[in-house]
Coordinates of C-alpha atoms in Angstrom, one line a residue:
Chain A
M1 CA 0.1 0.0 0.2
K2 CA 1.5 3.2 -0.9
E3 CA -0.1 6.3 0.2
S4 CA 0.6 9.7 -1.5
L5 CA 1.6 12.7 0.4
R6 CA -2.0 14.2 -0.1
Q7 CA -4.0 11.4 1.2
S8 CA -2.0 11.0 4.2
M9 CA -2.4 15.2 4.7
C10 CA -6.0 14.5 4.2
L11 CA -5.9 12.1 7.1
V12 CA -3.9 14.4 9.5
H13 CA -6.2 17.2 8.5
T14 CA -9.7 15.0 8.9
W15 CA -8.5 14.2 12.6
T16 CA -6.6 17.1 13.9
G17 CA -9.6 18.8 12.8
L18 CA -12.2 16.8 14.3
L19 CA -10.5 15.3 17.7
L20 CA -10.7 19.6 19.2
G21 CA -12.9 20.7 16.4
W22 CA -15.6 21.5 18.9
L23 CA -13.5 23.4 21.5
L24 CA -12.1 25.4 18.2
F25 CA -15.4 25.9 17.5
A26 CA -16.0 27.9 20.5
M27 CA -13.0 29.1 20.8
F28 CA -13.4 30.6 17.5
A29 CA -16.7 32.0 17.8
T30 CA -16.1 33.5 21.5
G31 CA -13.0 34.7 20.0
R32 CA -15.0 36.6 17.4
A33 CA -16.7 38.4 19.8
A34 CA -13.8 39.6 21.6
Y35 CA -13.2 42.0 19.0
F36 CA -15.8 44.2 20.1
Q37 CA -15.6 43.1 24.2
D38 CA -15.9 47.0 24.8
E39 CA -18.8 47.6 23.1
I40 CA -20.8 44.4 23.9
T41 CA -19.6 45.3 27.9
R42 CA -21.5 48.8 27.1
W43 CA -24.4 47.1 25.5
M44 CA -24.9 45.0 28.8
Q45 CA -24.1 48.4 31.1
P46 CA -27.1 50.5 29.6
E47 CA -27.0 52.2 32.6
V48 CA -23.3 53.6 31.7
T49 CA -23.6 56.4 29.2
G50 CA -21.1 59.2 27.6
T51 CA -17.5 58.8 27.4
A52 CA -14.4 59.1 30.3
D53 CA -11.1 61.0 30.3
P54 CA -8.5 59.1 31.6
A55 CA -6.5 61.8 33.7
R56 CA -10.0 62.4 35.3
S57 CA -10.6 58.4 35.8
A58 CA -7.4 58.1 37.2
Q59 CA -8.1 60.8 40.1
G60 CA -11.3 59.2 40.3
A61 CA -10.0 55.9 41.1
M62 CA -7.6 57.0 43.2
R63 CA -10.0 58.6 45.5
Y64 CA -12.3 55.7 45.3
L65 CA -9.2 53.7 46.3
N66 CA -8.0 55.8 49.0
T67 CA -11.3 55.1 50.8
V68 CA -11.6 51.7 50.8
A69 CA -8.1 50.3 50.4
P70 CA -5.4 53.4 51.5
D71 CA -3.3 50.8 53.1
A72 CA -3.2 48.2 50.5
K73 CA -0.1 46.3 49.3
S74 CA -0.8 47.2 45.4
W75 CA -3.6 49.0 43.4
Y76 CA -4.1 48.2 40.1
I77 CA -6.0 50.3 37.8
S78 CA -7.3 49.8 34.1
L79 CA -8.5 52.9 32.7
P80 CA -10.9 53.0 30.2
N81 CA -10.2 53.1 26.6
S82 CA -11.5 55.5 23.5
R83 CA -14.3 52.6 23.1
S84 CA -15.4 52.0 26.9
A85 CA -16.5 54.0 29.9
T86 CA -15.8 52.3 32.8
T87 CA -12.2 51.8 35.1
Q88 CA -11.8 48.9 36.9
V89 CA -9.8 48.8 39.8
Y90 CA -8.2 45.9 42.0
W91 CA -6.5 46.0 45.3
Q92 CA -3.9 43.5 47.1
P93 CA -5.2 44.3 50.6
G94 CA -2.1 44.9 53.1
G95 CA -3.5 42.4 55.9
A96 CA -1.8 38.8 55.9
K97 CA -5.0 36.6 54.7
P98 CA -5.9 36.9 51.4
A99 CA -9.6 38.4 50.9
K100 CA -11.9 36.9 47.9
R101 CA -11.5 38.2 44.6
S102 CA -14.9 39.9 44.1
E103 CA -14.4 42.0 47.6
T104 CA -11.0 43.5 45.9
R105 CA -12.4 44.6 42.6
A106 CA -14.7 47.4 41.7
L107 CA -16.0 49.3 38.6
L108 CA -16.2 52.7 38.5
D109 CA -17.2 55.4 36.3
G110 CA -15.3 57.9 34.5
E111 CA -15.6 60.2 38.3
G112 CA -14.6 57.6 40.3
R113 CA -17.7 56.4 41.8
E114 CA -18.4 52.8 42.3
I115 CA -20.7 52.3 39.4
T116 CA -24.6 51.3 40.0
S117 CA -25.5 49.6 37.0
R118 CA -26.2 46.0 37.2
D119 CA -23.7 43.1 37.6
T120 CA -22.6 41.9 34.6
R121 CA -18.8 40.7 33.1
G122 CA -19.8 41.9 29.9
G123 CA -17.7 41.2 27.0
F124 CA -15.0 40.7 29.1
F125 CA -16.4 37.0 30.1
L126 CA -16.4 36.1 26.0
Y127 CA -12.8 37.2 25.8
R128 CA -11.9 35.3 28.8
F129 CA -13.7 32.2 27.7
H130 CA -11.9 32.0 24.5
F131 CA -8.6 31.0 26.3
D132 CA -9.6 30.7 29.9
L133 CA -12.7 28.7 29.4
H134 CA -14.8 28.2 32.4
Y135 CA -15.7 25.7 35.6
M136 CA -12.2 24.6 35.3
P137 CA -8.5 26.0 36.4
V138 CA -7.3 28.6 34.3
L139 CA -3.9 26.4 33.8
W140 CA -5.9 23.6 32.3
A141 CA -8.1 25.2 30.2
R142 CA -4.7 27.3 28.7
Y143 CA -3.2 23.8 28.1
L144 CA -6.1 22.5 26.7
V145 CA -6.7 25.7 24.5
G146 CA -2.8 25.5 23.5
I147 CA -2.9 21.7 22.3
A148 CA -6.2 22.8 20.2
A149 CA -4.6 25.9 19.1
M150 CA -1.7 23.4 17.8
F151 CA -4.2 21.1 16.0
M152 CA -5.3 23.9 14.1
L153 CA -2.4 24.9 12.9
V154 CA -1.6 21.6 12.1
A155 CA -4.8 21.1 10.3
I156 CA -4.3 24.0 8.4
L157 CA -0.9 23.5 7.0
S158 CA -2.5 20.0 6.2
G159 CA -5.7 21.2 4.7
I160 CA -3.5 23.6 2.3
I161 CA -1.6 20.8 1.0
T162 CA -5.1 18.4 0.8
H163 CA -6.9 21.1 -1.0
K164 CA -4.5 20.4 -4.8
K165 CA -6.9 23.1 -6.6
I166 CA -6.3 25.7 -3.9
F167 CA -6.4 28.9 -6.7
A168 CA -8.5 26.9 -9.3
D169 CA -11.2 26.7 -6.3
F170 CA -10.8 29.9 -4.9
F171 CA -14.3 31.2 -6.1
M172 CA -16.2 27.9 -6.4
L173 CA -19.1 27.9 -3.6
R174 CA -22.2 26.1 -5.3
F175 CA -25.4 25.5 -2.9
G176 CA -27.9 22.9 -3.3
K177 CA -25.4 20.1 -3.7
G178 CA -25.0 18.1 -0.5
Q179 CA -21.6 16.9 0.3
R180 CA -19.9 19.3 -2.7
S181 CA -21.8 22.2 -1.1
W182 CA -20.5 21.4 2.5
L183 CA -16.8 21.1 0.8
D184 CA -17.4 24.3 -1.0
A185 CA -18.3 26.5 2.1
H186 CA -15.1 24.8 3.8
N187 CA -13.0 25.8 1.1
V188 CA -14.3 29.2 0.4
T189 CA -14.4 30.4 4.2
A190 CA -10.8 28.9 4.4
V191 CA -8.9 29.9 1.8
I192 CA -10.4 33.4 1.5
A193 CA -9.0 34.3 4.7
L194 CA -5.9 32.1 4.7
P195 CA -3.6 34.9 5.9
F196 CA -6.1 35.5 8.8
H197 CA -6.7 31.7 10.1
L198 CA -2.9 31.4 9.7
M199 CA -2.0 34.6 11.8
I200 CA -4.5 34.0 14.6
T201 CA -3.7 30.6 15.1
F202 CA 0.4 31.1 15.2
T203 CA 0.0 34.6 17.2
G204 CA -2.6 32.7 19.5
L205 CA -0.1 30.2 20.2
V206 CA 2.8 33.2 20.8
T207 CA 0.1 35.0 23.6
L208 CA 0.9 31.9 25.7
A209 CA 4.1 30.9 24.2
V210 CA 6.2 31.3 27.9
M211 CA 3.8 29.3 29.6
Y212 CA 3.7 26.4 26.9
M213 CA 7.8 26.5 26.9
P214 CA 8.9 27.8 30.4
W215 CA 12.3 25.9 29.8
G216 CA 14.2 28.9 27.8
I217 CA 13.7 30.9 30.6
A218 CA 14.2 28.2 33.2
A219 CA 17.4 27.6 31.7
N220 CA 18.6 31.1 32.3
Y221 CA 17.1 32.6 35.2
A222 CA 16.0 31.6 38.8
A223 CA 12.5 32.7 38.7
Q224 CA 10.1 34.1 36.0
D225 CA 10.1 37.3 37.5
A226 CA 13.6 38.2 37.5
F227 CA 13.5 37.3 33.6
Y228 CA 10.5 39.8 33.6
E229 CA 13.0 42.0 35.2
T230 CA 15.8 41.7 32.9
V231 CA 13.8 42.1 30.0
L232 CA 11.3 44.9 30.7
G233 CA 13.5 46.7 33.2
R234 CA 11.4 46.6 35.4
P235 CA 12.2 46.7 39.1
G236 CA 10.3 44.6 41.6
P237 CA 8.1 46.2 44.1
A238 CA 10.0 47.9 46.8
E239 CA 9.6 46.9 50.6
P240 CA 7.5 49.6 52.3
A241 CA 8.9 51.8 54.5
G242 CA 6.4 51.7 57.0
K243 CA 6.3 55.8 57.2
P244 CA 2.9 57.1 55.9
A245 CA 3.5 59.5 52.9
P246 CA 0.0 60.7 51.0
L247 CA 0.5 59.5 47.2
A248 CA 0.7 62.4 44.8
D249 CA -2.3 63.1 42.5
L250 CA -2.4 60.6 39.6
A251 CA -4.3 63.1 37.0
P252 CA -1.0 65.1 36.2
L253 CA 1.0 62.1 36.1
V254 CA -1.6 60.4 33.4
R255 CA -1.1 63.9 31.7
T256 CA 2.8 63.8 32.0
A257 CA 2.9 59.9 30.9
S258 CA 0.7 60.3 27.6
A259 CA 2.9 63.6 26.7
Q260 CA 5.7 61.3 26.9
W261 CA 4.6 59.0 24.3
G262 CA 3.0 61.6 21.9
E263 CA -0.4 61.6 23.4
R264 CA -1.1 58.3 23.3
R265 CA -3.3 57.3 26.1
V266 CA -2.5 55.5 29.4
G267 CA -4.2 52.2 29.8
Y268 CA -3.0 50.8 33.3
I269 CA -1.7 52.3 36.2
S270 CA 0.0 50.3 38.9
V271 CA 0.7 51.6 42.4
S272 CA 2.6 49.5 45.0
N273 CA 2.8 50.5 48.5
P274 CA 0.2 53.4 48.2
N275 CA -0.2 56.0 50.8
D276 CA 3.9 54.9 52.0
A277 CA 7.0 56.8 51.4
A278 CA 8.2 54.0 49.5
A279 CA 5.3 53.9 46.8
R280 CA 6.0 53.5 43.2
I281 CA 3.8 55.0 40.2
E282 CA 3.8 52.9 36.9
M283 CA 2.1 53.8 34.0
T284 CA 1.3 51.6 30.9
R285 CA 0.5 52.8 27.6
A286 CA -2.7 51.4 26.5
P287 CA -2.6 48.4 23.6
E288 CA -5.1 50.7 21.4
A289 CA -2.3 53.2 20.6
A290 CA 0.0 50.7 18.7
F291 CA 0.6 47.3 17.2
G292 CA 3.2 46.1 20.0
A293 CA 0.7 44.8 23.1
R294 CA 3.6 45.2 25.4
G295 CA 3.5 49.0 25.5
E296 CA 6.0 51.1 27.2
T297 CA 5.9 52.0 30.9
V298 CA 7.2 55.0 33.0
S299 CA 7.9 55.0 36.6
F300 CA 7.1 57.8 39.2
E301 CA 8.0 58.2 42.8
G302 CA 4.9 58.0 44.5
A303 CA 4.7 60.2 47.3
T304 CA 6.3 63.1 45.1
G305 CA 5.4 62.2 41.6
R306 CA 8.9 62.7 40.8
L307 CA 9.4 61.2 37.2
L308 CA 11.7 58.4 37.8
F309 CA 12.5 56.4 34.3
S310 CA 10.8 55.3 31.6
H311 CA 11.5 51.5 29.9
D312 CA 10.5 49.8 27.0
A313 CA 10.5 46.0 25.9
K314 CA 14.0 45.9 24.6
G315 CA 15.5 43.3 22.0
A316 CA 14.2 42.1 18.5
A317 CA 12.4 38.8 20.3
L318 CA 10.6 40.4 22.5
A319 CA 9.2 43.3 20.1
T320 CA 7.8 40.6 17.6
E321 CA 6.3 38.8 20.6
S322 CA 5.1 42.2 21.5
V323 CA 3.7 42.9 17.6
M324 CA 2.5 39.4 17.3
I325 CA 0.0 39.2 20.3
G326 CA -0.8 43.0 19.2
L327 CA -1.9 41.4 15.8
H328 CA -3.7 38.9 17.6
T329 CA -5.8 41.1 20.0
G330 CA -6.5 43.7 17.5
R331 CA -6.8 46.1 20.1
F332 CA -4.8 48.7 17.9
A333 CA -7.7 48.7 15.1
E334 CA -10.0 51.2 14.7
W335 CA -13.9 50.7 13.7
G336 CA -13.1 49.9 10.2
L337 CA -10.4 47.5 10.6
R338 CA -12.3 46.2 13.8
W339 CA -15.1 45.3 11.7
L340 CA -12.7 43.1 8.9
Y341 CA -11.1 41.4 11.8
F342 CA -14.4 40.6 12.9
L343 CA -15.6 39.2 9.6
S344 CA -12.7 37.0 9.3
G345 CA -13.6 36.0 12.9
L346 CA -16.8 34.9 11.6
G347 CA -15.4 33.2 8.3
G348 CA -13.0 31.2 10.5
T349 CA -15.9 30.1 12.4
I350 CA -18.0 29.2 9.4
M351 CA -14.7 27.2 8.6
V352 CA -14.5 25.2 11.6
G353 CA -18.3 24.5 11.9
S354 CA -18.7 23.3 8.1
G355 CA -15.6 21.1 8.7
L356 CA -17.3 19.3 11.5
V357 CA -20.6 18.8 9.7
L358 CA -18.3 17.7 6.8
W359 CA -17.1 14.8 8.6
T360 CA -20.5 13.3 8.8
V361 CA -21.9 14.4 5.5
K362 CA -19.0 12.6 3.8
R363 CA -19.8 9.7 6.1
R364 CA -23.0 9.2 5.8
T365 CA -23.2 8.2 2.0
R366 CA -20.7 5.2 2.8
L367 CA -22.8 4.0 5.5
P368 CA -23.9 0.2 5.9
D369 CA -27.5 1.3 6.8
P370 CA -27.8 5.1 7.0
T371 CA -30.7 4.5 9.3
R372 CA -28.6 2.9 12.0
P373 CA -25.3 4.6 11.9
H374 CA -22.4 3.6 14.2
F375 CA -21.7 4.8 17.8
G376 CA -18.7 6.9 16.2
F377 CA -21.0 8.6 14.0
R378 CA -23.9 9.5 16.5
L379 CA -21.3 10.7 18.7
V380 CA -20.2 13.6 16.1
E381 CA -23.4 14.4 14.7
R382 CA -24.5 15.2 18.4
L383 CA -21.6 16.8 19.5
N384 CA -21.6 19.0 16.1
I385 CA -25.6 20.3 17.5
A386 CA -24.1 20.6 20.6
A387 CA -21.5 22.8 19.7
I388 CA -23.1 25.2 17.0
A389 CA -27.3 24.9 17.7
G390 CA -25.8 25.2 21.2
L391 CA -23.3 27.7 22.0
A392 CA -24.9 30.0 19.6
T393 CA -28.3 29.9 21.8
G394 CA -26.0 29.7 25.0
I395 CA -24.7 33.3 23.4
A396 CA -28.3 34.6 23.2
A397 CA -28.9 33.4 26.4
Y398 CA -26.0 35.2 28.0
F399 CA -27.4 38.6 26.2
L400 CA -31.3 38.1 27.4
A401 CA -30.1 36.8 31.1
N402 CA -28.3 40.3 31.0
R403 CA -31.8 42.1 30.7
L404 CA -33.9 39.8 32.0
L405 CA -32.6 38.7 35.9
P406 CA -33.3 40.8 38.6
L407 CA -30.8 43.5 39.2
G408 CA -30.7 42.8 42.4
M409 CA -29.6 39.4 42.5
A410 CA -26.6 38.2 44.0
D411 CA -23.9 37.0 42.1
R412 CA -25.5 38.4 39.2
A413 CA -22.9 38.5 37.2
E414 CA -22.2 34.8 37.8
R415 CA -25.5 33.7 37.1
E416 CA -25.7 35.4 33.7
I417 CA -22.8 33.3 32.6
D418 CA -24.3 30.0 34.5
C419 CA -27.5 31.1 31.9
L420 CA -25.0 30.4 28.8
F421 CA -23.8 27.1 29.9
L422 CA -27.7 25.9 31.1
A423 CA -28.9 26.8 27.7
W424 CA -25.6 25.4 25.9
L425 CA -26.5 21.8 28.2
A426 CA -29.9 21.9 27.5
V427 CA -29.4 22.3 23.4
G428 CA -27.0 19.5 23.5
L429 CA -29.4 17.2 25.7
W430 CA -32.1 18.0 23.4
G431 CA -29.7 17.0 20.4
M432 CA -29.0 13.5 22.5
V433 CA -33.0 12.7 22.4
R434 CA -34.2 13.5 19.5
P435 CA -33.4 12.6 15.8
A436 CA -30.9 14.2 14.3
A437 CA -32.1 15.9 11.4
R438 CA -34.7 17.1 13.8
A439 CA -32.6 18.1 16.1
W440 CA -30.5 20.3 13.7
T441 CA -33.9 22.1 12.7
E442 CA -35.0 22.5 16.3
G443 CA -31.7 23.9 17.8
L444 CA -30.6 26.4 14.8
A445 CA -34.5 27.8 15.1
L446 CA -34.0 27.9 18.8
A447 CA -30.7 29.8 18.2
G448 CA -32.2 32.1 15.7
A449 CA -35.3 33.1 17.6
C450 CA -33.0 33.6 20.9
F451 CA -30.9 36.2 18.9
A452 CA -33.9 37.7 17.4
A453 CA -35.5 38.0 20.8
V454 CA -32.5 40.0 22.2
P455 CA -33.4 43.2 20.2
V456 CA -36.9 43.0 21.4
V457 CA -36.1 42.4 25.2
N458 CA -33.7 45.4 25.2
A459 CA -36.2 47.5 23.9
L460 CA -38.7 46.4 26.4
T461 CA -36.6 46.7 29.1
T462 CA -34.5 49.6 28.9
A463 CA -34.7 52.6 27.1
R464 CA -32.0 52.2 24.5
G465 CA -33.7 49.9 22.2
L466 CA -32.9 50.0 18.5
V467 CA -35.6 53.1 17.5
P468 CA -34.4 55.3 20.3
S469 CA -30.9 54.3 19.7
L470 CA -30.9 55.4 15.9
L471 CA -32.4 58.8 16.7
A472 CA -29.8 59.3 19.1
G473 CA -27.1 58.0 16.8
D474 CA -25.9 55.7 19.4
W475 CA -23.9 53.3 17.0
I476 CA -22.8 50.9 19.7
F477 CA -26.4 50.2 20.3
V478 CA -27.9 50.1 16.8
S479 CA -24.7 48.0 15.6
F480 CA -25.4 45.3 18.2
D481 CA -29.1 44.9 17.9
L482 CA -28.7 44.8 13.9
V483 CA -25.5 42.3 14.6
M484 CA -28.4 40.5 16.3
L485 CA -31.1 40.2 14.1
A486 CA -28.6 39.5 11.2
L487 CA -27.4 36.1 13.5
A488 CA -31.3 35.5 13.9
T489 CA -31.8 35.6 9.9
G490 CA -28.6 33.4 9.4
F491 CA -29.8 30.9 12.0
L492 CA -33.2 30.9 11.3
L493 CA -32.5 30.3 7.3
A494 CA -30.3 27.9 8.1
A495 CA -33.0 26.4 10.2
A496 CA -35.3 26.2 7.2
K497 CA -32.8 24.7 5.3
S498 CA -32.3 22.1 7.3
K499 CA -36.1 21.5 7.6
A500 CA -36.5 21.2 3.9
R501 CA -33.2 19.1 3.5
A502 CA -34.8 16.7 6.2
R503 CA -38.5 16.8 4.4
A504 CA -36.1 16.1 0.8
G505 CA -33.9 13.2 2.8
A506 CA -35.9 10.0 1.8
K507 CA -35.7 11.2 -2.0
P508 CA -32.3 10.8 -4.4
R509 CA -29.9 13.7 -3.1
T510 CA -29.9 15.4 -6.3
S511 CA -33.1 15.4 -7.6
S512 CA -35.1 17.0 -5.1
R513 CA -33.3 20.5 -5.8
R514 CA -32.2 23.0 -8.6
A515 CA -29.2 21.9 -11.0
V516 CA -26.8 24.4 -10.6
S517 CA -24.5 24.9 -13.5
S518 CA -20.6 24.9 -12.6
Chain B
M1 CA -14.0 57.7 2.1
I2 CA -11.0 56.8 0.5
H3 CA -10.9 52.8 2.0
L4 CA -14.3 52.6 0.1
L5 CA -12.4 53.5 -3.1
A6 CA -9.7 50.8 -2.0
L7 CA -12.4 48.4 -1.3
L8 CA -14.4 48.7 -4.4
I9 CA -10.7 48.3 -6.2
A10 CA -10.1 44.9 -4.7
C11 CA -13.7 43.9 -5.5
A12 CA -12.6 44.7 -9.2
A13 CA -9.4 43.1 -8.7
F14 CA -11.0 39.5 -7.7
L15 CA -13.6 40.1 -10.0
A16 CA -11.0 40.4 -12.8
L17 CA -8.8 37.5 -11.5
A18 CA -12.5 35.2 -11.6
V19 CA -12.7 36.6 -15.2
S20 CA -9.2 35.0 -16.0
M21 CA -10.3 31.7 -15.0
K22 CA -12.2 29.4 -17.5
R23 CA -15.1 28.0 -15.2
H24 CA -16.3 31.4 -14.6
Q25 CA -16.1 33.3 -17.8
R26 CA -19.4 31.9 -18.9
D27 CA -21.0 33.1 -16.0
L28 CA -19.3 36.8 -15.4
V29 CA -19.1 37.7 -19.2
G30 CA -21.6 35.1 -21.4
R31 CA -19.0 34.0 -23.2
S32 CA -15.2 31.9 -23.1
L33 CA -12.6 34.6 -23.4
P34 CA -9.4 33.7 -25.8
D35 CA -6.1 32.9 -24.1
T36 CA -4.7 36.4 -24.7
Q37 CA -7.5 38.1 -23.3
A38 CA -7.8 35.9 -19.9
R39 CA -4.0 36.7 -19.8
M40 CA -4.5 40.2 -19.5
A41 CA -7.5 40.0 -16.8
R42 CA -5.1 37.9 -15.0
I43 CA -2.5 40.8 -14.8
T44 CA -5.2 43.7 -14.4
G45 CA -6.6 42.0 -11.0
W46 CA -3.1 41.6 -9.7
L47 CA -2.2 45.1 -11.1
L48 CA -5.2 46.3 -9.3
L49 CA -4.4 44.5 -5.8
A50 CA -1.1 46.0 -6.3
V51 CA -2.9 49.6 -6.2
V52 CA -5.4 48.7 -3.3
W53 CA -2.0 47.8 -1.5
A54 CA -0.3 50.9 -2.6
I55 CA -3.2 53.1 -1.4
E56 CA -3.4 52.0 1.6
A57 CA 0.4 51.9 2.6
A58 CA 0.4 55.5 1.3
L59 CA -2.5 56.1 3.4
I60 CA -1.7 54.4 6.7
G61 CA 1.8 53.0 6.3
P62 CA 3.1 49.8 5.2
A63 CA 2.5 47.8 8.0
M64 CA -1.0 48.7 9.2
G65 CA -1.8 48.9 5.0
S66 CA -0.5 45.5 4.9
I67 CA -3.1 44.3 7.1
V68 CA -6.0 46.4 6.5
W69 CA -5.0 45.1 2.4
F70 CA -5.6 41.5 3.5
G71 CA -8.8 42.3 5.2
E72 CA -10.1 44.5 2.0
A73 CA -8.8 41.5 -0.3
S74 CA -11.1 39.0 1.7
I75 CA -14.1 41.1 1.6
G76 CA -13.4 41.6 -2.2
A77 CA -13.2 37.9 -2.6
W78 CA -16.4 37.4 -1.0
L79 CA -18.0 39.6 -2.7
T80 CA -16.6 38.1 -5.9
V81 CA -18.2 35.0 -4.8
A82 CA -21.5 36.3 -4.3
T83 CA -21.3 37.6 -7.5
I84 CA -20.7 34.3 -9.1
N85 CA -23.2 32.7 -7.2
W86 CA -25.8 35.5 -7.8
K87 CA -25.0 35.1 -12.0
T88 CA -24.8 31.1 -12.0
A89 CA -28.5 30.8 -10.0
R90 CA -30.5 32.9 -12.6

């Protein structure tokens, strides 16, 4: 038996694509949503309006932290970027025993008042889910995600070799031809945004490379902190002097730091030993200002506000890493390019989804008895339903829960997330007990209905429905509702298609369809 | 506005590339083209893609311009796929 390279690559492509394909689908779908995480968060906090100025926000955050944690070990302030309006603060309490995470963080408005808006993790949750997953230790999740990304890279490269007529088939998308159509859809989505898929998969691995390959650092540095200190030129936190000294005002320092970087925004502030004579303030440039994700940093003496030094990531390797992470996260992108990123991500999601479906479509014709498929086939089929229709319904449920759960509910943000997974699980289980063809139709229709319900529920529960937002020129809310309606249309069309197919299922495959010239 | 122009040129580029391919000629121009014309279409397509890159590079620099170029090329290709589909469906 002699196998050609192409055949063996086809085998590699099929199995690397399938084995973690469901996880990859979820990573792609939520990662694509993460390009609009700030906008999603704004939609999920309808009480927050307007924009926020970084210097004012920093000063407000300082006022807040001085009242809740004046003697903390450290403060961490994440300033609003040009797309968001809220400030996030975290602190490490001064006491010996660690406090609960939820008690050492707060969300503030541009003036430093704690936000009275509904409790939600917003778009940030979708962003974190795409590499941290949920309900499991972050470390495990990141290894799992890394393995999936590695599989994806192998699948892409073997896919390029498998697809021999990559340029000849560039524009081929034939509808209504069963397996041929699924293959076309898979190829077209893959090939058209191929540079994007390669970039996003490879840079995705790079973002966590130090975690996956720690040995280079381990061989040269006693502790990982020492490595970061050397390459980033950032000294570790100083010991507190024990002498109280009030912290200098942050607003003028934010302006100083901004001026250092040609008026680019400050993104993060960290303060070690606040209100101590040995306090140190460190400001990092916002990632939206340039490609490189590892921004320049400046340090100030805490008590006097004197500029100590500014430092930058050094060396070609670090600069490369910084730019790769920047490319992956797309934080530098303005709205036009952000949409291009989003659409390419949508193409990637369809590529993974169609690949998963293709596995079953291709094998169905070869089954000895199509009415009684073997266990492996049924498993893949059911997992496909759970992954595609289930996740979509889950995300819609997440948005619906944001509007429908009682505002005063305990741990409301966590309950919103639970709604996502409960809906996902429900569709998954439904898909197990129903006949597969019907489960597809019902799952897709449910996803479509849930997405369609989002703008409706938004209009009923807030004053920021589609029409008022349109009149106010509030493009974030308008776009969000329109994207929901577009997704609803897509899923409902898919459900209708799936129903028509199930009805035509008994007849021979081609005769029931319009012949398309090719 | 000029980005919109670049996007339109990217669409034209991929339409030209599609026209240069035998299997799409009948759908797009109603007849098959002689080899010389097909080659002209192919050259035009690549040239137009180069023009889009040049526009973006001049506008926002070669680094950012290249990223936007990839994105616009993808959209152009998608619209070409849609055009071919619409033409064959009739």
